[in-house]
Amino acid sequence: MLALTLALLLASASGETFPICFDPGNGLLLGAGPALQGGAVTPELQAGILLRTEWKSRSKGTPWLNTHRLFVTRVRSGTARLGLTATLYEGNLRRHLEEGFILVPTARPVRIPFPFDLTLAMRLGHYERRVWEGPGWTLETGRAALLLDPVRATTARVWLGVGPAASHALRSSREGMVHELSPFTTLLLDAGYETENGWWAARVTALAGWVVGLDGGMRFRTREEVVLERLLIAVNDQPVWLRLSAAHAHADAGGSRMDEWSAGLGLTVRVWSAR
Amino acid sequence: MMTAVLLALLLSQAGGPEAPSESAAPASTVTFAPAPSPLPSLLYRGAIWCASLGPSPQVPSGRYRLQCDTSTRRCLAVPQNELEADGTESERPLERTSSCQELPQGELRQLLADGYTFVPAIAEAPPGWYRDERGRVMQFNFDLHRRVWLGGAWAPLWRTGEPRALSRGRLDFGIIAEVPDGERMMRRFTVLDTELILGEQSSLDATLFRYDTNVRQDKPPIRVTTFLGKPRRWDFNFDMGAWLEVLRLEMLRRGGLDHIFYTLISGHLTLDLWHSRDLASYVRVRAGPSLEYDRTNSTFALIPGAAAEGNITLDSNGFHHVTFGAEVEKLLLDMRVEGRPHHPERLRVRAGYELILLAINDQPLSLVLEGRGQWRTDLLDERPVWEWSANTGLRFSLWAPARRSAPLAAAR
């Protein structure tokens, strides 16, 4: 315990301790930096609440490793790419088992090894408004995915989930509003790695699959995003990371479902994220 | 095969370790009896001791859980950790065991002096859970009235006088919780009960919140005594409860037109015709009004409705479920709309069966078979015909703890 305390806190020259370990999955998120989208560079601001929890299921007696992201909002200013992206809630809830298995309920139950953790990945209320495109917006009301995690880490800071996702979205444009549904016809990948001290953090999310309109028409689309962060400094014990990101959308960006590349470079602060 | 290996390994402990002189070590030589087949289990609610019987190649920690029976002078002994596939002790402690009390070495010496035999066994498992020979515990009893479910199904549709619609799929989602209030009331909460049908004749049926109760009356309100022959008393129970629905959305695409109905609120009184002892299963009738807004025709309606329905769990482990229902509704106080009769009516029937096929990491995966029919006159420019749907699919349930009435594994 003493060694752990020493590892988390160091003493300054004046003898005061200061934190050197942070949790990138916790804290009040604030970020700023330039973003490149469609050949235009615009300033981007980011804010949100990150919360990482761990609790033991009463009914199953096994731990749930959860990462919640609330009200994560990105605003791009400038007339060229003025826009807003906001997510009410996004969460990864992973139930970790020492030894996963499939139970076949014969008279004498058979236990078949199943080397995966199960993750419930949810996203509620994801809204996007692109002012430069004119009237219109996109609202993903909900997305739920069941992911298999072969890494089965005992901590929430390492995860790799792949599995089918179902979603419903509304896409409003000049032509009107359409419903888009993905009845588990989308494959979602969500992977992340954060070092134990939180100095490095990386996250990859990708989805590919078909959405169906209420008119029965099907459409293929993909989305990918990579984020890499490196801790640079801490100001008054509040850590500041350098954030590098890249994203791509195929037939899914904006009201007209365009292909799109974007990239960002900025600084992010996670207030109250010291371990 | 696995059992044979484990038995052989456990048997090889016979003649057990010599006792070191330290007080923390076993006081005396513990000789294990040959392992019976199948291995006996410790009783979940019985007194359990924890003791050091001395390390061995198979159980290096030497730590065991003991349950002793004075009448047979027998102690069932289980290593405190799970076993690996080769029968040696792992570092994973047994999960979901009851607490144990440390057995003093003096007591252990006394047991040995009294001639107690030590028999290899399997650790106890709580109600609804099963433990295998390696000590790994798994849930064998599921309460599907407490779960978060996510499912998909093939849902072909037949409409009288029209070609069959085979390219239809159903997606369903919901959260249900049951909370008993003493032994006489069961409260049931259902949130986001959603059913989406894609493909031909698509539809969406989603209910934000539903609350219903099943009640067992303390005293029968009507008692009839007959005096023909020996006087006999006949008790008539009126187990009445409540059923409430808030914000239901029903969207149907029929004849190329979207029909959208918002049921703002529904309140019914229920009368149980039968319910199980734990009030989890029931057959009942219910009736009451609903307030609905027809967005397609921009009209409100008051809807008296009545239903007979059942939800029955057939087995104690919760693997087999039967549901059924018939519901009738009539729209009143609605505006006259051209293209459909005034005061239209709806009739719906359904019957379903859900069977748990297997469990993945203690989360059940079930097969769902369901048949439905409906006849309605409220759809604009749509001739009223019977339409039948047969749904076949799978449902994955999160949460789903063991049923409150779950038996012990030994009682199965």
XYZ file of C-alpha atoms in Angstrom, chain B residues 55-285:
231
model
C -0.678 -29.646 2.003
C -0.606 -32.302 -0.657
C 0.523 -32.261 -4.307
C -3.096 -31.809 -5.395
C -4.051 -29.272 -2.738
C -0.846 -27.371 -1.920
C -2.620 -24.930 0.381
C -3.977 -27.764 2.496
C -7.032 -25.635 3.201
C -10.418 -27.307 3.126
C -14.066 -26.653 3.863
C -15.563 -29.298 6.096
C -19.083 -30.304 6.918
C -19.338 -33.040 9.528
C -22.221 -35.303 10.417
C -22.143 -36.670 13.945
C -24.574 -39.506 13.219
C -22.446 -41.031 10.435
C -19.124 -39.750 11.827
C -18.318 -38.458 8.382
C -16.855 -35.131 7.283
C -17.262 -33.973 3.709
C -14.100 -32.117 2.671
C -13.657 -29.689 -0.196
C -10.523 -27.717 -1.153
C -11.069 -24.010 -0.565
C -9.981 -23.131 -4.098
C -11.307 -24.229 -7.449
C -9.500 -27.083 -9.150
C -7.691 -26.899 -12.463
C -8.551 -29.276 -15.299
C -5.843 -31.686 -14.096
C -7.393 -31.789 -10.632
C -4.786 -29.698 -8.842
C -5.808 -26.763 -6.742
C -5.899 -23.378 -8.495
C -5.455 -19.974 -6.899
C -9.075 -19.018 -7.559
C -11.148 -19.204 -4.394
C -14.499 -20.919 -4.585
C -17.223 -18.471 -5.539
C -20.655 -18.081 -3.962
C -19.963 -20.237 -0.924
C -21.459 -19.578 2.475
C -19.296 -18.389 5.331
C -17.263 -20.857 7.319
C -15.867 -20.901 10.815
C -12.251 -21.823 11.483
C -11.966 -25.260 13.056
C -9.417 -25.256 15.893
C -6.702 -27.874 15.539
C -7.762 -29.363 18.857
C -11.226 -29.994 17.471
C -9.736 -31.576 14.362
C -7.630 -33.886 16.548
C -10.762 -34.817 18.439
C -12.608 -35.636 15.218
C -9.770 -37.896 14.164
C -9.626 -39.497 17.582
C -13.373 -40.122 17.400
C -12.873 -42.003 14.155
C -14.441 -39.553 11.743
C -13.811 -40.318 8.067
C -13.040 -37.566 5.599
C -14.797 -37.870 2.272
C -13.938 -35.830 -0.849
C -16.917 -33.747 -1.880
C -18.149 -30.773 -3.877
C -18.685 -27.414 -2.199
C -22.166 -26.113 -1.552
C -23.947 -23.911 -4.084
C -26.635 -21.327 -3.341
C -30.204 -21.831 -4.575
C -30.368 -21.652 -8.348
C -26.674 -22.370 -8.839
C -24.841 -25.551 -9.751
C -21.263 -26.430 -8.876
C -19.234 -28.895 -10.919
C -16.511 -31.277 -9.761
C -13.862 -28.581 -10.142
C -15.787 -26.318 -7.807
C -16.797 -23.868 -10.531
C -20.203 -22.440 -9.931
C -22.750 -21.607 -12.632
C -26.270 -20.301 -12.609
C -28.862 -22.927 -13.421
C -32.035 -21.033 -12.598
C -33.156 -17.819 -14.264
C -35.826 -15.298 -13.477
C -36.994 -13.945 -16.809
C -39.324 -11.566 -14.984
C -36.253 -9.612 -13.940
C -34.128 -8.937 -16.976
C -33.007 -6.663 -19.758
C -33.742 -8.436 -22.996
C -32.612 -7.976 -26.545
C -33.892 -10.224 -29.295
C -34.417 -10.801 -32.957
C -36.860 -13.002 -34.823
C -38.158 -13.924 -38.230
C -41.727 -12.681 -38.383
C -43.596 -13.629 -41.556
C -47.090 -12.224 -41.961
C -50.214 -13.526 -43.591
C -53.053 -11.147 -44.414
C -56.301 -12.615 -45.590
C -56.632 -12.240 -49.351
C -53.094 -10.945 -49.859
C -49.770 -12.583 -50.732
C -47.840 -13.676 -47.680
C -45.068 -11.359 -46.462
C -42.090 -13.551 -45.630
C -39.375 -10.877 -45.637
C -40.063 -9.569 -42.186
C -37.810 -9.435 -39.162
C -38.517 -8.461 -35.601
C -36.239 -6.743 -33.137
C -37.290 -6.484 -29.529
C -35.906 -4.853 -26.442
C -37.123 -4.135 -22.932
C -36.477 -4.041 -19.233
C -38.671 -5.771 -16.680
C -38.406 -5.986 -12.919
C -40.601 -7.706 -10.384
C -40.672 -6.577 -6.802
C -42.667 -8.557 -4.242
C -44.379 -6.524 -1.569
C -44.693 -9.080 1.183
C -46.298 -12.349 0.256
C -49.522 -10.825 -0.970
C -48.510 -8.489 -3.742
C -46.220 -8.551 -6.725
C -45.341 -5.271 -8.370
C -44.090 -5.464 -11.932
C -42.340 -2.643 -13.815
C -41.654 -2.758 -17.530
C -39.667 -0.022 -19.208
C -39.094 0.631 -22.919
C -40.908 -2.472 -24.064
C -40.049 -2.118 -27.735
C -40.805 -4.214 -30.743
C -39.712 -3.213 -34.189
C -40.735 -5.112 -37.295
C -38.771 -4.442 -40.429
C -39.355 -5.415 -44.007
C -42.756 -5.738 -45.584
C -45.662 -4.420 -43.508
C -43.253 -2.856 -41.039
C -44.293 -1.606 -37.622
C -43.015 -0.219 -34.339
C -44.665 -0.802 -31.000
C -42.964 0.811 -28.012
C -44.217 1.450 -24.495
C -42.298 3.805 -22.274
C -43.517 2.486 -18.928
C -45.867 -0.182 -17.668
C -46.769 -1.031 -14.101
C -48.962 -3.896 -12.993
C -49.667 -5.859 -9.882
C -50.846 -9.272 -8.841
C -52.507 -9.436 -5.467
C -53.504 -12.243 -3.133
C -56.255 -11.069 -0.829
C -55.875 -11.673 2.876
C -59.512 -12.581 3.411
C -62.057 -13.694 0.833
C -64.611 -10.882 0.381
C -67.392 -13.321 -0.448
C -67.993 -16.474 1.553
C -70.895 -18.710 0.730
C -71.980 -21.446 3.108
C -74.118 -24.250 1.777
C -76.403 -26.297 4.026
C -77.229 -29.116 1.699
C -75.906 -32.093 3.563
C -72.899 -31.256 5.691
C -72.476 -27.447 5.932
C -69.587 -26.309 3.750
C -68.087 -22.929 3.217
C -67.037 -21.738 -0.229
C -64.628 -18.823 -0.397
C -64.587 -16.560 -3.430
C -61.476 -14.469 -3.795
C -61.311 -11.342 -5.873
C -57.617 -10.879 -6.345
C -57.784 -7.498 -7.994
C -54.801 -5.463 -9.018
C -53.876 -2.588 -11.263
C -52.369 -2.249 -14.707
C -51.063 1.069 -15.963
C -49.366 2.011 -19.197
C -47.786 5.372 -19.970
C -46.994 6.550 -23.483
C -47.265 3.790 -26.002
C -46.345 4.428 -29.621
C -47.698 2.232 -32.366
C -46.612 2.816 -35.939
C -47.788 0.581 -38.744
C -47.129 0.702 -42.427
C -50.056 -0.833 -44.232
C -51.037 -0.239 -47.837
C -48.116 2.146 -48.299
C -49.429 4.470 -45.585
C -47.977 5.105 -42.139
C -50.523 4.878 -39.325
C -49.306 6.401 -36.070
C -51.072 6.079 -32.712
C -49.958 7.490 -29.388
C -51.672 5.965 -26.378
C -50.996 8.568 -23.759
C -52.200 6.625 -20.768
C -54.090 3.426 -20.025
C -55.440 2.298 -16.691
C -57.000 -1.118 -16.164
C -58.229 -3.071 -13.194
C -57.067 -6.662 -13.165
C -58.673 -9.742 -11.713
C -56.538 -12.824 -11.272
C -58.249 -16.022 -12.301
C -55.216 -17.928 -11.137
C -51.782 -17.145 -9.891
C -48.869 -19.156 -8.652
C -47.874 -19.215 -5.020
C -45.057 -16.721 -5.643
C -47.380 -14.524 -7.791
C -44.881 -14.667 -10.650
C -47.210 -16.660 -12.903
C -50.797 -15.673 -13.494
C -53.891 -15.893 -15.635
C -56.062 -12.818 -15.397
C -58.556 -10.530 -17.035
